[in-house]
């Protein structure tokens, strides 16, 4: 489901981050989604993915744009508004470099300012628009709970990701 081929570290996944700090949940969710090929990496690929499939993303993780980069900032604001309108949880993180390292990408040319985490597989033959939360991992459910608790905040909290 990648919209862009990104060389990421291949590994098996068995971690559980239930009831851990939000940053550890994010780490667990990103790594599992990577292994399951449920990520879209990069601001423009994320916008392209959402323009064709606005119900396919569970989380949109964004890192703050560098100071003075008003064009990227405007894209991010519009993307976040779109996500909120379409019930996609937006999570602001402190560093795209940390997201790059968490996913094991060595290439500096890949844009990690935005990472979409897609829903786990759902049956395409059902007409239901409701999301079956039972298919989410415990870490994903914990992250959903965190997002629900911060949904109405006027200033979105920035989550400090772990270094590794």
XYZ file of C-alpha atoms in Angstrom:
164
model
C 0.000 0.000 0.000
C 3.010 2.283 -0.186
C 2.621 5.174 -2.577
C 6.371 5.554 -2.685
C 9.057 2.913 -2.395
C 11.158 3.611 0.660
C 13.994 1.311 1.763
C 13.090 0.514 5.352
C 14.631 -1.926 7.759
C 12.994 -5.348 7.421
C 12.248 -7.042 10.723
C 9.711 -9.205 12.399
C 7.500 -7.568 14.958
C 6.259 -8.877 18.270
C 6.361 -5.773 20.483
C 3.486 -4.642 22.655
C 3.330 -1.119 23.995
C 0.031 -1.276 25.816
C -0.415 1.219 28.638
C 2.999 2.713 27.917
C 3.776 6.365 27.253
C 2.302 7.778 24.070
C 5.719 8.024 22.420
C 6.276 4.274 22.917
C 2.810 3.553 21.491
C 3.686 5.615 18.414
C 6.954 3.709 18.026
C 5.138 0.369 18.304
C 2.369 1.398 15.911
C 4.813 2.755 13.306
C 7.022 -0.321 13.356
C 4.131 -2.761 13.153
C 2.459 -0.793 10.342
C 5.795 -0.739 8.510
C 6.129 -4.516 8.722
C 2.505 -4.892 7.571
C 3.054 -2.373 4.719
C 0.381 0.007 6.022
C 2.273 3.291 5.704
C 2.341 6.195 3.297
C 5.453 8.280 3.848
C 5.837 11.910 2.811
C 3.570 14.956 2.725
C 2.735 14.855 -0.997
C 2.232 11.052 -1.124
C -0.059 11.376 1.929
C -2.124 14.077 0.227
C -2.353 11.952 -2.929
C -3.373 8.859 -0.946
C -6.066 10.734 0.981
C -7.470 12.358 -2.162
C -8.271 8.850 -3.456
C -9.009 7.061 -0.173
C -10.102 9.365 2.656
C -11.396 6.424 4.740
C -8.197 4.379 4.590
C -6.055 6.145 7.180
C -6.214 5.698 10.938
C -3.441 8.103 12.001
C -1.661 11.022 10.366
C 1.641 11.792 12.072
C 3.154 15.143 11.204
C 6.401 16.807 12.191
C 6.578 20.562 12.361
C 7.798 22.332 9.237
C 11.176 24.074 9.468
C 10.901 27.765 10.399
C 10.357 29.945 7.354
C 8.941 27.140 5.178
C 5.494 28.670 4.766
C 4.502 26.529 1.756
C 5.021 23.270 3.674
C 3.294 24.775 6.705
C 0.220 25.627 4.592
C 0.130 22.093 3.158
C 0.316 20.657 6.676
C -2.470 22.904 7.986
C -4.734 21.926 5.092
C -3.855 18.241 5.523
C -4.614 18.397 9.242
C -7.962 20.106 8.581
C -8.829 17.434 6.016
C -7.909 14.694 8.483
C -10.000 16.194 11.278
C -12.948 16.556 8.888
C -12.610 12.886 7.890
C -12.087 11.494 11.420
C -8.427 10.653 10.926
C -6.436 11.084 14.114
C -3.700 13.712 13.742
C -0.628 13.351 15.931
C 2.039 16.034 15.969
C 5.561 14.747 16.697
C 8.742 16.602 17.503
C 10.988 15.381 14.694
C 10.789 13.874 11.240
C 14.378 12.697 11.751
C 13.250 10.577 14.712
C 10.441 9.065 12.598
C 13.036 8.253 9.919
C 15.232 6.501 12.494
C 12.301 4.637 14.102
C 11.490 3.165 10.706
C 15.114 2.374 9.881
C 15.356 4.531 6.766
C 18.876 5.644 5.941
C 18.017 7.841 2.960
C 18.021 11.548 3.782
C 16.136 12.336 0.567
C 12.858 10.794 1.765
C 10.369 13.238 3.287
C 9.272 12.108 6.753
C 7.345 15.279 7.587
C 4.140 13.236 7.342
C 3.436 9.534 7.818
C -0.001 7.999 7.337
C -0.824 4.784 9.146
C -3.502 2.895 7.245
C -6.187 0.804 8.873
C -5.468 -2.897 9.227
C -7.121 -5.029 6.595
C -10.881 -4.643 6.479
C -13.345 -6.575 4.360
C -13.903 -4.558 1.153
C -17.248 -6.304 0.585
C -18.954 -4.827 3.625
C -20.851 -1.587 3.233
C -20.311 -0.550 6.829
C -18.566 2.791 7.349
C -17.959 1.883 11.000
C -14.442 0.879 11.919
C -14.070 -2.427 13.693
C -11.797 -1.494 16.596
C -11.297 -5.172 17.439
C -8.875 -5.435 14.485
C -6.585 -2.808 16.040
C -3.610 -3.779 18.146
C -3.542 -2.826 21.804
C -1.001 -0.084 21.053
C -3.268 1.294 18.297
C -6.237 1.310 20.681
C -4.126 3.102 23.311
C -3.148 5.691 20.695
C -6.808 6.105 19.661
C -7.660 6.696 23.349
C -4.924 9.340 23.572
C -6.228 11.060 20.421
C -9.817 10.978 21.689
C -8.692 12.596 24.952
C -6.908 15.440 23.108
C -9.412 15.826 20.228
C -10.872 19.186 21.298
C -7.628 20.914 22.276
C -7.087 24.275 20.596
C -3.318 23.648 20.519
C -2.340 20.123 19.485
C 0.244 18.623 21.865
C 3.599 17.752 20.299
C 4.730 14.242 21.235
C 8.434 13.832 21.873
C 9.469 10.618 20.108
C 12.108 8.279 21.530
C 15.583 8.652 20.046
C 15.692 5.005 18.896
